[in-house]
XYZ file of C-alpha atoms in Angstrom:
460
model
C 0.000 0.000 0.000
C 1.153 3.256 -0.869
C -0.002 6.803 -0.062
C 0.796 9.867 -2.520
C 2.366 12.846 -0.890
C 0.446 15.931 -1.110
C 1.857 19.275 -1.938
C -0.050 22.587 -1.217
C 0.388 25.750 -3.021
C 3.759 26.631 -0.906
C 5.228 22.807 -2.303
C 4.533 21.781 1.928
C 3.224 18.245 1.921
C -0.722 19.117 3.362
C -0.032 15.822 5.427
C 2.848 17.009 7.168
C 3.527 18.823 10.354
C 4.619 22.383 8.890
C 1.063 22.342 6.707
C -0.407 24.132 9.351
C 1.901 26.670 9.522
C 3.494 26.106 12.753
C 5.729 28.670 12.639
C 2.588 30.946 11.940
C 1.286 29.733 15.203
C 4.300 30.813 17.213
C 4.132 33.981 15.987
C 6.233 36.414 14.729
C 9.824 36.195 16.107
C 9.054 33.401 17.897
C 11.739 31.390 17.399
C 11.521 27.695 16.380
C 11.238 24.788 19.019
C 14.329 23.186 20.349
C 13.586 19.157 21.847
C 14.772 19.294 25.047
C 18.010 17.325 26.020
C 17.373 14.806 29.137
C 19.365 13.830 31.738
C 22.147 11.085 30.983
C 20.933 7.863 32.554
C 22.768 6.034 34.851
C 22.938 2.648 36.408
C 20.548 0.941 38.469
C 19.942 1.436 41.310
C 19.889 5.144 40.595
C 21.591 8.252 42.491
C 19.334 11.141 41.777
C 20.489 13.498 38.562
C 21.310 17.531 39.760
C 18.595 19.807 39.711
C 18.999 22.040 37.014
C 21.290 24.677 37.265
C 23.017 23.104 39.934
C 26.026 22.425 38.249
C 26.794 19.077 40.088
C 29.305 16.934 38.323
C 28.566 13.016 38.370
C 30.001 11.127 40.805
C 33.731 9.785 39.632
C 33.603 6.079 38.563
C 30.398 6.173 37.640
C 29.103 4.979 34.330
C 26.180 4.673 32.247
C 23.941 1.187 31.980
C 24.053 0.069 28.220
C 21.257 -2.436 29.337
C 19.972 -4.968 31.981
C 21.404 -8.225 31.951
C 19.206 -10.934 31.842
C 19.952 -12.550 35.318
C 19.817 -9.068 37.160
C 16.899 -7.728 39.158
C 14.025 -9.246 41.697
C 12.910 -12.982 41.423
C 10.893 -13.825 38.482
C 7.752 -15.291 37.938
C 7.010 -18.776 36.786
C 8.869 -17.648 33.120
C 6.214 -19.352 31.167
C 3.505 -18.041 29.254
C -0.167 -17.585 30.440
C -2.461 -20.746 28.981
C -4.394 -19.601 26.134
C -7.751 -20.739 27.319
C -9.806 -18.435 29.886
C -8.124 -18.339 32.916
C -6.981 -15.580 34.482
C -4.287 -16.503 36.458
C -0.444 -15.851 36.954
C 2.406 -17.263 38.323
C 4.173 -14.004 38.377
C 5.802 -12.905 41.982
C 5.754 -9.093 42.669
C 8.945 -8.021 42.835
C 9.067 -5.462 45.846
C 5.885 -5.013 47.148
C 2.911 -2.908 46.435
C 4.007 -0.046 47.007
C 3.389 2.907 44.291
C 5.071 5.779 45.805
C 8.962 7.244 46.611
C 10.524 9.032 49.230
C 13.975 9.487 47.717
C 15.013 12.888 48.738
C 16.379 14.986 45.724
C 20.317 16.054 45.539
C 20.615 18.805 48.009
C 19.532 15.920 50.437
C 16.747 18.171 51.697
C 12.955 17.676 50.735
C 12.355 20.132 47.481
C 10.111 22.757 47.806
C 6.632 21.936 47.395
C 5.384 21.792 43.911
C 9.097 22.306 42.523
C 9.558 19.734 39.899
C 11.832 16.593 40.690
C 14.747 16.135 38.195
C 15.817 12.477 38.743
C 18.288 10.635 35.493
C 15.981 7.804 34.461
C 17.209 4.655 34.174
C 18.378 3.373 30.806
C 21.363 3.524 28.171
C 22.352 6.840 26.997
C 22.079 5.259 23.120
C 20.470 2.747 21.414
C 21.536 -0.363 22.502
C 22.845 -2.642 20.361
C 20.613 -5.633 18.538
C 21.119 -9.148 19.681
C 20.365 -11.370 17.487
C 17.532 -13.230 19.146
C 14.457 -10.603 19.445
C 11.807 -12.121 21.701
C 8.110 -11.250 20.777
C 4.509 -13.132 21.855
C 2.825 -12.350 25.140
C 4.997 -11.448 28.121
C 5.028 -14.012 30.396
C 3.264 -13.750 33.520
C 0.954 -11.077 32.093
C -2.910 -11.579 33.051
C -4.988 -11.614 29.598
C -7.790 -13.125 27.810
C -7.037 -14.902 24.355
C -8.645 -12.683 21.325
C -10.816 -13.883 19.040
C -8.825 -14.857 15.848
C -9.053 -11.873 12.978
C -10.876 -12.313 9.982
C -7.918 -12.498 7.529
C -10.071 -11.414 4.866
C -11.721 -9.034 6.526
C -8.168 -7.666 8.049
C -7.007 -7.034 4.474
C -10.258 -5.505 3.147
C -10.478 -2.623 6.013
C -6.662 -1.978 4.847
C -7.479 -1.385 1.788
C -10.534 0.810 2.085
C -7.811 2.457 4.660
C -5.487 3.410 2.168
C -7.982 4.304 -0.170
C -9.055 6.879 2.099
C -5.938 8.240 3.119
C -4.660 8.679 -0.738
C -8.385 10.711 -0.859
C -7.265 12.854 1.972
C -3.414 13.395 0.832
C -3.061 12.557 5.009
C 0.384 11.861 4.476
C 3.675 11.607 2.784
C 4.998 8.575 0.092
C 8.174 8.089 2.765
C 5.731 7.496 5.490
C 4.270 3.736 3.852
C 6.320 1.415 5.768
C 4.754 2.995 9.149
C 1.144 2.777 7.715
C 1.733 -0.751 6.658
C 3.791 -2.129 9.524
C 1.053 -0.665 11.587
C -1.647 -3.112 11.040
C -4.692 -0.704 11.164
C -6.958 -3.336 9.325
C -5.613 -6.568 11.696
C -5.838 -4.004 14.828
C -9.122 -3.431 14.512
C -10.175 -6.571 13.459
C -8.752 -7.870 16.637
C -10.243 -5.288 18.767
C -13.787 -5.329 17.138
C -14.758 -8.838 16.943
C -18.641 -8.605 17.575
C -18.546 -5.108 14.418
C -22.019 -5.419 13.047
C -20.340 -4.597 9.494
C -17.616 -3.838 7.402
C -18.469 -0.370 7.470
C -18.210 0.357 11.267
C -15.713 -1.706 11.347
C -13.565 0.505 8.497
C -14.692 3.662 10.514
C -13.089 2.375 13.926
C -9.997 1.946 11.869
C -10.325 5.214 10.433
C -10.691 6.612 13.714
C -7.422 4.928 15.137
C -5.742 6.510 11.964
C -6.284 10.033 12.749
C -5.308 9.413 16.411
C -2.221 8.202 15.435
C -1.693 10.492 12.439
C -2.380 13.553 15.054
C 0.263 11.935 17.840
C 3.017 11.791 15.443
C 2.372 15.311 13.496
C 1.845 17.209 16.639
C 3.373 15.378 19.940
C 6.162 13.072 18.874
C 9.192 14.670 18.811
C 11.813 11.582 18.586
C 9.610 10.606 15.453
C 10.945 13.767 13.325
C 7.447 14.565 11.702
C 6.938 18.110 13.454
C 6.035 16.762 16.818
C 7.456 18.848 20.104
C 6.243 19.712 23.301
C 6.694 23.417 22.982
C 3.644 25.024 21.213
C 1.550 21.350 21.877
C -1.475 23.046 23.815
C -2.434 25.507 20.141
C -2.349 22.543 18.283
C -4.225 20.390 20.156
C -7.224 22.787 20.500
C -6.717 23.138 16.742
C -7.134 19.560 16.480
C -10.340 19.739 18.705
C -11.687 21.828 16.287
C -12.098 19.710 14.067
C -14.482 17.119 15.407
C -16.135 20.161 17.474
C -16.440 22.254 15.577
C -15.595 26.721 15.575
C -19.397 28.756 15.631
C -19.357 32.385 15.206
C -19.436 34.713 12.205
C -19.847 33.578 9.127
C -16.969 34.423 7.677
C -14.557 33.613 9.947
C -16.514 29.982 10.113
C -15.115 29.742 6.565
C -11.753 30.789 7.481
C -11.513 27.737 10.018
C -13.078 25.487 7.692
C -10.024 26.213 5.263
C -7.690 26.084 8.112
C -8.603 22.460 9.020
C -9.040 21.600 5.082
C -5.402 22.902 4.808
C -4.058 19.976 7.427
C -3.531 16.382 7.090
C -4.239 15.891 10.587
C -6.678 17.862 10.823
C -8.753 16.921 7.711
C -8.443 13.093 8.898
C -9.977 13.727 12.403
C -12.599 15.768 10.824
C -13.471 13.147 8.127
C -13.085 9.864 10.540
C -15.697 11.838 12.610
C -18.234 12.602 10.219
C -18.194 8.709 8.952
C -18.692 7.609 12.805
C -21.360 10.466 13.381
C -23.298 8.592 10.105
C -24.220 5.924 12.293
C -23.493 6.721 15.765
C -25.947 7.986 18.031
C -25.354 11.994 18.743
C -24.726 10.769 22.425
C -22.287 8.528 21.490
C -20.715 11.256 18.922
C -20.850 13.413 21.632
C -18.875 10.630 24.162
C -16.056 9.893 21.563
C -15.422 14.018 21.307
C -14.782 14.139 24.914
C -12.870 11.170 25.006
C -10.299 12.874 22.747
C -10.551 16.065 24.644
C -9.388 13.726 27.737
C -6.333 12.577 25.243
C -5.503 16.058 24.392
C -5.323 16.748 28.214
C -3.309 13.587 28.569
C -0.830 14.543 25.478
C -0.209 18.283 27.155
C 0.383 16.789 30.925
C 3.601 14.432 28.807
C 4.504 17.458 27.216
C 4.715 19.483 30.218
C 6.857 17.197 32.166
C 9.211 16.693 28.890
C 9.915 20.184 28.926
C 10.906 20.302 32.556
C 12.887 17.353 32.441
C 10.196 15.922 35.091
C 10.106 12.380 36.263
C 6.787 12.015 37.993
C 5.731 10.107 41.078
C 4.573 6.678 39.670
C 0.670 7.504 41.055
C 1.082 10.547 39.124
C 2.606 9.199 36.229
C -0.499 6.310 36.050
C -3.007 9.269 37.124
C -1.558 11.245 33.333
C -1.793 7.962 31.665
C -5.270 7.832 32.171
C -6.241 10.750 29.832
C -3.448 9.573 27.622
C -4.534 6.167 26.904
C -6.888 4.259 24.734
C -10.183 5.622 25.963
C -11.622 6.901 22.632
C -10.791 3.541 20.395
C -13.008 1.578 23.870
C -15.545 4.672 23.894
C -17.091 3.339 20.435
C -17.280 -0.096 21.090
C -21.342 -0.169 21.391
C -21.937 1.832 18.240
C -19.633 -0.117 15.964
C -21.095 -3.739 17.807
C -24.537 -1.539 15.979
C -26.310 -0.906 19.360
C -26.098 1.820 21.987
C -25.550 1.702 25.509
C -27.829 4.731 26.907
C -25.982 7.683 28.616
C -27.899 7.190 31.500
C -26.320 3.656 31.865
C -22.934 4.753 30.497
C -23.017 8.102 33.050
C -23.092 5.491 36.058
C -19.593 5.675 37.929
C -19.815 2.247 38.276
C -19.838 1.569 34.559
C -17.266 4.545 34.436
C -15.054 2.377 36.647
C -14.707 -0.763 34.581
C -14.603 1.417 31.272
C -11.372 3.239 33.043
C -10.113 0.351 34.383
C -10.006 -1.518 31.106
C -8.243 1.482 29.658
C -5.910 1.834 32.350
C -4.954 -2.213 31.973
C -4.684 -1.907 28.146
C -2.643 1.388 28.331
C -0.038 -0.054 30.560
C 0.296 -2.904 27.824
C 1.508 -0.967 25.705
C 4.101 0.524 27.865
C 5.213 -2.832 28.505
C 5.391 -3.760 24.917
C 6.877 -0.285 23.494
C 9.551 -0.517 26.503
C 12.091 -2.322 24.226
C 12.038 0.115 21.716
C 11.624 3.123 23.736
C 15.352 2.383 25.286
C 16.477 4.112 22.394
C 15.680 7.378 23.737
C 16.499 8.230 27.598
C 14.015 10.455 28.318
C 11.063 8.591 27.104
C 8.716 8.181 30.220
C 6.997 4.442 30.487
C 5.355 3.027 33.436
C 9.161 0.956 34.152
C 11.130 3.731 33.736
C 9.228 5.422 36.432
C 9.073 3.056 39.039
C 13.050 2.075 38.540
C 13.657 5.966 38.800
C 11.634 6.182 42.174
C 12.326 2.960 43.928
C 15.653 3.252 43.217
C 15.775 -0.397 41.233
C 17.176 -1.812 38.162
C 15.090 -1.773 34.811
C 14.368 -5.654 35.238
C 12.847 -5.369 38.599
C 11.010 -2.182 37.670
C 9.445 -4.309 34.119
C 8.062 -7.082 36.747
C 6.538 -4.831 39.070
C 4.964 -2.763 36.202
C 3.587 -6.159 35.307
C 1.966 -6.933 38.812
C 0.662 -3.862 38.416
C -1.367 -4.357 35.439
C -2.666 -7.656 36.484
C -4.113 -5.832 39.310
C -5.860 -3.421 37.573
C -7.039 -6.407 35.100
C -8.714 -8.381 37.541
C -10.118 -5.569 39.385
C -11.775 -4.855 35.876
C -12.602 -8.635 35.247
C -14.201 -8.752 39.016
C -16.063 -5.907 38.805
C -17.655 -6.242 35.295
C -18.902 -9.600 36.051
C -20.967 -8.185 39.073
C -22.423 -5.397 36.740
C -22.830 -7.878 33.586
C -25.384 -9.875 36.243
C -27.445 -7.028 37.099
C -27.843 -5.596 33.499
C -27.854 -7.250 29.732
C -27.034 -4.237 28.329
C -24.175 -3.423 30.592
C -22.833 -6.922 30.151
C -22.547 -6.215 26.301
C -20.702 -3.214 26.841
C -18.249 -4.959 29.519
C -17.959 -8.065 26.948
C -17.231 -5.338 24.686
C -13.982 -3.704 26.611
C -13.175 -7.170 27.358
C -13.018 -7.707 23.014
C -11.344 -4.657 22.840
C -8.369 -5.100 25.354
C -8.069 -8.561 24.193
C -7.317 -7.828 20.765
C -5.176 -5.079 21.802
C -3.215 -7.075 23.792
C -3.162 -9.528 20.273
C -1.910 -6.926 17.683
C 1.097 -5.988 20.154
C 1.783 -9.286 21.171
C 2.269 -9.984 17.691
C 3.381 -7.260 15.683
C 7.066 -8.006 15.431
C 7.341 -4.798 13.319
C 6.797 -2.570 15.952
C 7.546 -3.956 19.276
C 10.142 -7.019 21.006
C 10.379 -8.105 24.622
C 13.566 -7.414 26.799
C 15.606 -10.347 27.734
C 14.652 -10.805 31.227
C 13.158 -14.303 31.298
């Protein structure tokens, strides 16, 4: 599959990040954004990094970690893989406790000031580290999950292609950018995470959906990806990016004036576009739900952001409390209206249906930290659930990847327990739990085996 660049009347590619005239954005004289530069890592267990501006040398003798050995770190579970059938069990031991908090005590070995940001090295190698040549993929052992239904094949191939039909229709991005849209599965993902899709047609649209997402993530927030992304500036794209699946009211003239602005984006038009196919046959409540699911995102993408550009590594409550905006919610939020039936808002407002829907987010979300943790080594300032609790609890990577994986099967069975007592007082409810159920199975499928995008570590 292939997907034409697009060239506007400057020569910009309409799918890229400078089509929307960042630089207009910032204003004039506003000098372009600069990544920040994060603190070298260093070995595990970790000495806290100087605050900034301190000027504190590193300790002599002290050197970076290129990478956890395999036989480092807290005991291990069983080391085998969970059965596929239905059981939701593990063998996994948690490796230091419960315990979700830190009370290391900064450099200056006095508490900081309250509210002054914490600048701790996380753990990890200062470069890319090199490729062995066994690359372990499948499901991390130990890890609680349900087995997905199998994807359609067919049906897989089919939503690709109406996929990249759509995308060449929209110019949404470069020729160079393929291999990403290709690797990325869209058509098997969805497949996967839709299994009960009353048609091909909702079933294209969730995929569409999960497009833009990702199309807006990499234009506007990724910065190691090269496409435009940075922290600095995020918040006036973002509510640009709002904009277009809620849409500007006011005069008409300046209506038309936004409508050209988002027509003039590839990010912009595919969020606008993916929306209007889902509003076809979703309810307006459920249009309405998936709009402020991606507002939660946005709020999730800006938190990241704001911690990036202050070099801060978070508490891991707080870090899990930001991962709940940024996570998963809005591909879950439309699992009723593509399964073709609607879960009312009075049923869907209840907090305890608002408690299972987070807490399958929260499980699925940390699955892909676990999964994108291999890759993510590459760059030392990328913030995953590990990295956090090795940079609080003072631990080596290893130890930190086990606990991170005790954590999520807590959160999973909490969601499993809790959605069976709601699924017996309510049909309805118990489609829409089956439903998240689907959903974080098959997401937990598409990373387990897409070997073009993620590996394990060696650590079993």
């Amino acid at each position: 599959m292939s997907v034409p660049s697009a060239a506007g009347a400057s020569g910009v590619p309409q799918g890229s990040h400078t089509s929307l005239g960042w630089s207009a954005q910032q204003g004039p004289g506003t000098p372009p954004h600069e990544p920040h530069t994060p603190h070298e890592p260093c070995d595990a267990p970790c000495d806290p990094a100087p605050s900034p501006g301190s000027g504190r040398a590193p300790e002599p003798g002290t050197s970076p970690e290129t990478g956890p050995p395999p036989d480092s770190g807290a005991p291990l579970g069983s080391g085998t893989s969970p059965v596929s059938g239905t059981a939701l069990t593990s063998d996994a031991t948690p490796v230091s406790g419960t315990a979700l908090t830190s009370d290391a005590t900064p450099v200056s070995g006095t508490p900081p000031e309250p509210g002054a940001p914490r600048a701790w090295r996380l753990p990890g190698p200062p470069r890319p580290p090199r490729i062995t040549p066994a690359r372990r993929s499948g499901a991390i052992p130990g890890l609680l999950y349900r087995p997905a239904v199998p994807a359609d094949p067919e049906k897989a191939a089919e939503v690709d292609r109406r996929l990249d039909a759509w995308a060449r229709e929209l110019e949404l991005f470069p020729e160079a950018w393929t291999g990403d849209f290709t690797g990325f599965q869209f058509g098997r993902a969805v497949a996967l995470q839709h299994p009960g899709a009353a048609d091909l047609d909702r079933l294209t649209t969730a995929g569409k959906l999960l497009l833009a997402e990702n199309v807006v993530d990499s234009c506007y927030c990724e910065a190691e990806e090269g496409r435009g992304g940075s922290p600095r500036g995020l918040g006036g794209r973002l509510v640009m990016a709002q904009s277009a699946i809620d849409p500007y009211h006011g005069v008409p003239e300046l209506e038309e004036e936004w409508r050209r602005g988002v027509r003039a984006d590839g990010p912009l038009r595919s969020y606008h576009w993916a929306l209007k196919d889902y509003a076809a046959f979703a309810t307006p409540s459920q249009t309405g739900r998936f709009v402020h699911d991606i507002a939660r995102l946005h709020l999730g993408y800006l938190a990241e952001a704001a911690w990036a550009e202050v070099r801060y590594v978070p508490r891991v409550w707080e870090y899990l409390v930001m991962r709940q905006f940024n996570n998963f919610r809005p591909c879950l939020s439309i699992v009723d209206a593509v399964d073709g039936y609607e879960l009312p808002e009075p049923l869907y407002a209840r907090p305890e249906t608002q408690r299972i829907t987070a807490l399958a987010c929260n499980a699925t979300t940390i699955v892909n930290d676990l999964y994108s943790f291999t890759k993510e080594l590459a760059d030392p300032a990328h913030l995953n659930l590990p990295r956090v609790i090795a940079a609080n609890e003072r631990c080596g990577l290893k130890a930190a990847y086990l606990e991170a994986v005790e954590i999520h099967n807590r959160i999973m069975a909490a969601f499993e327990a809790e959605s069976a007592v709601l699924s017996a007082g309510s049909p309805l409810v118990g489609r829409y739990a089956a439903g998240l159920a689907a959903w974080v199975s098959g997401n937990h499928e598409w990373h387990a085996t897409n070997t073009h995008r993620y590996h394990l570590p060696n650590y079993w």
